[in-house]
Tab-separated table of C-alpha atoms and ligand atoms in Angstrom:
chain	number	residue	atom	x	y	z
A	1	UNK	CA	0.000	0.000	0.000
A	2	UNK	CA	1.164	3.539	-1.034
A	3	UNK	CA	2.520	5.213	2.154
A	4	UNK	CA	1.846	9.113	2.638
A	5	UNK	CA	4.153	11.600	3.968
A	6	UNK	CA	2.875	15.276	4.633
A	7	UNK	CA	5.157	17.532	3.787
A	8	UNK	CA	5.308	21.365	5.573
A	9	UNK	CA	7.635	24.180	4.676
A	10	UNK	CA	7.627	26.540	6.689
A	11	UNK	CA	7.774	29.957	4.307
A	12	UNK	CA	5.243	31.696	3.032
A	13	UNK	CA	7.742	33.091	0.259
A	14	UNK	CA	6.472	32.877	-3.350
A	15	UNK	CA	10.041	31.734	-4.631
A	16	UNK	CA	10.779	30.244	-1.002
A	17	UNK	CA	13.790	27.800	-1.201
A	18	UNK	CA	12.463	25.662	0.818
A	19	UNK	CA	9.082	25.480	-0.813
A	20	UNK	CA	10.946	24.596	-3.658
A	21	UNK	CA	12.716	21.795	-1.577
A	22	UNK	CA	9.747	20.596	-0.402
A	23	UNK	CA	8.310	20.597	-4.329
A	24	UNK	CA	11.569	18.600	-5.274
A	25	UNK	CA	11.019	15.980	-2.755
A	26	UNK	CA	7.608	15.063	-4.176
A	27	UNK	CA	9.313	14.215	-7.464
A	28	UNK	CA	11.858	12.226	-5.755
A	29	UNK	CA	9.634	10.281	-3.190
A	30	UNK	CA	10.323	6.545	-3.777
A	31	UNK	CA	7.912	4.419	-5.955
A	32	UNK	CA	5.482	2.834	-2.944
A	33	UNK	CA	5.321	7.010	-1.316
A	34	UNK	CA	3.634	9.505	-2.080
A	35	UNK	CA	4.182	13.488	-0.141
A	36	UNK	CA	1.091	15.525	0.545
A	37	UNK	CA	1.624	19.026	0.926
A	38	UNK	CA	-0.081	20.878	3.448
A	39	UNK	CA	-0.246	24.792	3.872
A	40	UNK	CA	0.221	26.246	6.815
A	41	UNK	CA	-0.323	29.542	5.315
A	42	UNK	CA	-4.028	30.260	6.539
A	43	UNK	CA	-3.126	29.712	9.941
A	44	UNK	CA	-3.918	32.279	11.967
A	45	UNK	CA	-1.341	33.264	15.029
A	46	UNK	CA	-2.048	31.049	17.855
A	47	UNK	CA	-4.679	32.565	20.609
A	48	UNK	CA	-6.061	30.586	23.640
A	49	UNK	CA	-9.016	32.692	23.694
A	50	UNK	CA	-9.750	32.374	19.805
A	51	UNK	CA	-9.240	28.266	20.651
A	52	UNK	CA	-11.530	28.507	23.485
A	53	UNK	CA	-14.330	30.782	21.915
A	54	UNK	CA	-14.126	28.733	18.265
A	55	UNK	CA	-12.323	25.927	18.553
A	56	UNK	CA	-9.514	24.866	16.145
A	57	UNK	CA	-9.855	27.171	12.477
A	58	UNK	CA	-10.797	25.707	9.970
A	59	UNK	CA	-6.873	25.357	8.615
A	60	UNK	CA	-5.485	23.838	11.360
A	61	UNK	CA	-8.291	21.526	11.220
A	62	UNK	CA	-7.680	20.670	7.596
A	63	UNK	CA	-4.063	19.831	8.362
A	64	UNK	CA	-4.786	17.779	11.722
A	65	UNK	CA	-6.900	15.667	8.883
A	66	UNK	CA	-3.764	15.460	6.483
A	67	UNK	CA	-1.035	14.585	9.653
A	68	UNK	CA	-4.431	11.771	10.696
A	69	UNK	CA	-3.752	10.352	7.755
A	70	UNK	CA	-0.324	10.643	7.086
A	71	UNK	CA	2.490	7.673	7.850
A	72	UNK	CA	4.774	10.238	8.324
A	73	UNK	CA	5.412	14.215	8.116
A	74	UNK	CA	8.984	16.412	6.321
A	75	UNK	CA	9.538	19.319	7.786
A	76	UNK	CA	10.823	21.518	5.360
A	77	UNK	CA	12.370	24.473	7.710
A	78	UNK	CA	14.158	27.500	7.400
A	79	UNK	CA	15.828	29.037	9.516
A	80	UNK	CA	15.743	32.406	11.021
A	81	UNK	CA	17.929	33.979	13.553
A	82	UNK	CA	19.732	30.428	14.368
A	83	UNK	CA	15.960	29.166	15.159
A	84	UNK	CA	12.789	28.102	14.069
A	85	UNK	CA	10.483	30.963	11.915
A	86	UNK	CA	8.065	31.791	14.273
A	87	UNK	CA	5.358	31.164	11.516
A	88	UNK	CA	6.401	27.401	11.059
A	89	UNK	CA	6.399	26.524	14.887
A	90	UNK	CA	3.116	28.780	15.210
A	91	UNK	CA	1.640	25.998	12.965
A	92	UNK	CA	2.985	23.018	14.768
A	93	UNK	CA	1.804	24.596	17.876
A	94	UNK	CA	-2.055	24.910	16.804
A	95	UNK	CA	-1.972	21.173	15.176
A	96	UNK	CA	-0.899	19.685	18.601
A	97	UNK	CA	-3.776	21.332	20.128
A	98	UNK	CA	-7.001	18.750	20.360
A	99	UNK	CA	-7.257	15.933	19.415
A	100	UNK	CA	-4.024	16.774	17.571
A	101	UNK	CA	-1.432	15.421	20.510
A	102	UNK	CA	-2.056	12.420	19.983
A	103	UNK	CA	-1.750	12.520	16.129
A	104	UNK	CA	1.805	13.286	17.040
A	105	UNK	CA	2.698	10.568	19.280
A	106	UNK	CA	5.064	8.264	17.672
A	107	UNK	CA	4.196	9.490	13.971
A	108	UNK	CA	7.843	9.669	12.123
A	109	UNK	CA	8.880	12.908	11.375
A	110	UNK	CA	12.088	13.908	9.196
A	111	UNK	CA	13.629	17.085	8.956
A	112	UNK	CA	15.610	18.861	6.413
A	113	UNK	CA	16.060	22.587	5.134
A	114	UNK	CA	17.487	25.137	2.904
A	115	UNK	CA	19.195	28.649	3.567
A	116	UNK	CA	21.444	30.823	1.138
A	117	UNK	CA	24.340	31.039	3.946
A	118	UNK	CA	26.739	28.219	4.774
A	119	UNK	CA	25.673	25.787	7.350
A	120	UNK	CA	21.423	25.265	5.752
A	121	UNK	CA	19.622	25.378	8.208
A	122	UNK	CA	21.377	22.873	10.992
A	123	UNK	CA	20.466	25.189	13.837
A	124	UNK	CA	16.961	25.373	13.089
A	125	UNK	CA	16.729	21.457	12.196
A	126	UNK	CA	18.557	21.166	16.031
A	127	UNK	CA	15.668	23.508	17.704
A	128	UNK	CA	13.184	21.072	16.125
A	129	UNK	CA	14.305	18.646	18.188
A	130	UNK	CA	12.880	19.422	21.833
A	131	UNK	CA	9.909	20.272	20.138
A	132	UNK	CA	9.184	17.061	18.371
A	133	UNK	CA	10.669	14.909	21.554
A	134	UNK	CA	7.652	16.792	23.145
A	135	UNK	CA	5.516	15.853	20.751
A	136	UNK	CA	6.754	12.327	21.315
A	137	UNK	CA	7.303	12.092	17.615
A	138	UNK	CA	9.158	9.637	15.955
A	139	UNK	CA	12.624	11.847	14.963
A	140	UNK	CA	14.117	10.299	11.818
A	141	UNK	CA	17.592	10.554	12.660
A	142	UNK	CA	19.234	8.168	9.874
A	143	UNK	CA	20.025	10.664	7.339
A	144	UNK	CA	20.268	14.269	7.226
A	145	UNK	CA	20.048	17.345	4.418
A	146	UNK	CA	21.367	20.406	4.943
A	147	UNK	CA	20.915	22.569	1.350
A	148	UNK	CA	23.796	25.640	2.150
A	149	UNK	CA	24.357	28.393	-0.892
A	150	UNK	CA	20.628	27.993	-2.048
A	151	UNK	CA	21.053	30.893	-4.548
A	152	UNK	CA	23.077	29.044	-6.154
A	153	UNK	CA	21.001	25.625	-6.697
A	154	UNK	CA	17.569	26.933	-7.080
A	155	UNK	CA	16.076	29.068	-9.619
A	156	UNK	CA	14.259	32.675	-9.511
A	157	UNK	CA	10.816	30.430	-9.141
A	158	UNK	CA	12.507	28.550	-6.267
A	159	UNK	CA	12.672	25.231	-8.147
A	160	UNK	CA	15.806	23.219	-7.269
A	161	UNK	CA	17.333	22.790	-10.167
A	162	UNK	CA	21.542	21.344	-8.873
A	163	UNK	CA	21.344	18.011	-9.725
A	164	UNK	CA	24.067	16.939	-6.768
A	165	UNK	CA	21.258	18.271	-4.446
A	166	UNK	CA	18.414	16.250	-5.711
A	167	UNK	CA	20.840	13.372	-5.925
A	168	UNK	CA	21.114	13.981	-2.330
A	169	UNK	CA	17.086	14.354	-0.975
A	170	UNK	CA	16.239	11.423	-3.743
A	171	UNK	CA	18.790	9.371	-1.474
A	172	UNK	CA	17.062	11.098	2.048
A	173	UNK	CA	13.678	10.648	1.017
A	174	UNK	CA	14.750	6.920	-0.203
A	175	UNK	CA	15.752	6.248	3.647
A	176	UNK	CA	12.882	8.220	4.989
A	177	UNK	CA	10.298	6.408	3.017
A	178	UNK	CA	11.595	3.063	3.391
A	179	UNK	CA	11.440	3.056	7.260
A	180	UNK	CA	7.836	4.145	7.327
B	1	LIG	C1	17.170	34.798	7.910
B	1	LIG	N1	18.047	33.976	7.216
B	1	LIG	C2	18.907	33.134	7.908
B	1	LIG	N2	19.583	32.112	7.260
B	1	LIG	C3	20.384	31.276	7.978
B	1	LIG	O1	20.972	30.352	7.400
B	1	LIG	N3	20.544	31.432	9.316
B	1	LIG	C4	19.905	32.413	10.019
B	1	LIG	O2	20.057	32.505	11.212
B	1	LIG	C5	19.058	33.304	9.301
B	1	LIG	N4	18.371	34.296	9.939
B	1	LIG	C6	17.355	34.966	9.288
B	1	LIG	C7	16.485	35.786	10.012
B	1	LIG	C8	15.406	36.358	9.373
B	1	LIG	C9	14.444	37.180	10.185
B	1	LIG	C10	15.213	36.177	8.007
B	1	LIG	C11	14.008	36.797	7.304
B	1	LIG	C12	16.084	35.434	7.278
B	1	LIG	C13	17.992	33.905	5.763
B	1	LIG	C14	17.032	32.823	5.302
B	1	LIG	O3	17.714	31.580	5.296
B	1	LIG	C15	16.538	33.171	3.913
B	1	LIG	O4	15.721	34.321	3.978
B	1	LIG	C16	15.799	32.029	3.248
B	1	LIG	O5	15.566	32.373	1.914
B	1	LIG	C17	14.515	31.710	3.971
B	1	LIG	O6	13.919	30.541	3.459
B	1	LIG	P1	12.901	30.548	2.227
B	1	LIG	O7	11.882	31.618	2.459
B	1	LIG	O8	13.719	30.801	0.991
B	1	LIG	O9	12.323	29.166	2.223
């Protein structure tokens, strides 16, 4: 049976490298996986008095449904400020609210990202990690992607286009994908 991975970047960028990541690793999913991209654009910033007057919105809802379903989740992060962009974690945040908790609890999760400087994202991909331990996710720790100098592999649309890198998350997604 096909296995499905949602897959999350975390940018809201039109020509977002790591949109563009996340776009590459659908095409290079093993046969037997398929990656579902959620948005986590129309989430709105996280309020415990929104939650308590209405509940989860509507988006959050609509991606609890997608990581239900999933056999797994990529994280597709960038990284801001040596951390996590406050947009992606606001996301994670609101879909571990409800009934979501437990959607998290052992589901494996992978982690890669892109970033134009040197190191790609390896301090934000860290400060996932007490985050997803509380979660009690799954961490896939068998392979890792770091995409440094994105300017130079992706194109103005923020399609990767260096074939060394796809090489690379055909090989991640392989591993990933064959564990689930
Ligand atoms: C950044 N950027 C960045 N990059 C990095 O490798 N380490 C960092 O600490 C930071 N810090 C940082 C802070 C803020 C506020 C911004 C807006 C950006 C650069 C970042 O990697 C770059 O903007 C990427 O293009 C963001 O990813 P997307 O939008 O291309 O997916």
């Amino acid at each position: 049976m096909t296995k499905t991975i949602l897959g999350l970047s975390g940018s809201l960028r039109r020509a977002s490298f790591n949109a563009g990541l996340l776009r590459a690793a659908t095409e290079l999913v093993p046969k037997g996986a398929r990656i579902e991209i959620g948005s986590i654009r129309d989430v709105p910033l996280y309020d415990g008095d929104l939650e308590k007057s209405s509940g989860l919105p509507p988006a959050v809802q609509l991606l609890q449904s997608h990581l239900q379903a999933a056999d797994g989740v990529l994280l597709v992060t960038p990284e801001y400020n040596n951390g996590i962009p406050g947009v992606f974690k606001n996301a994670i945040d609101w879909m571990s609210r409800g009934p979501g908790l437990q959607m998290w609890a052992g589901k494996p999760v992978a982690v890669i990202g892109a970033s134009p400087g040197g190191f790609g994202t390896i301090m934000a991909q860290n400060h996932w990690l007490p985050v997803l331990r509380t979660l009690k996710a799954t961490v896939w720790a068998e392979g890792r992607l770091m995409v440094s100098r994105a300017g130079d592999l992706f194109d103005a649309d923020g399609n990767l286009t260096d074939t060394a890198s796809r090489d690379r998350l055909a090989e991640f997604m392989g591993g990933f994908a064959n564990t689930l």
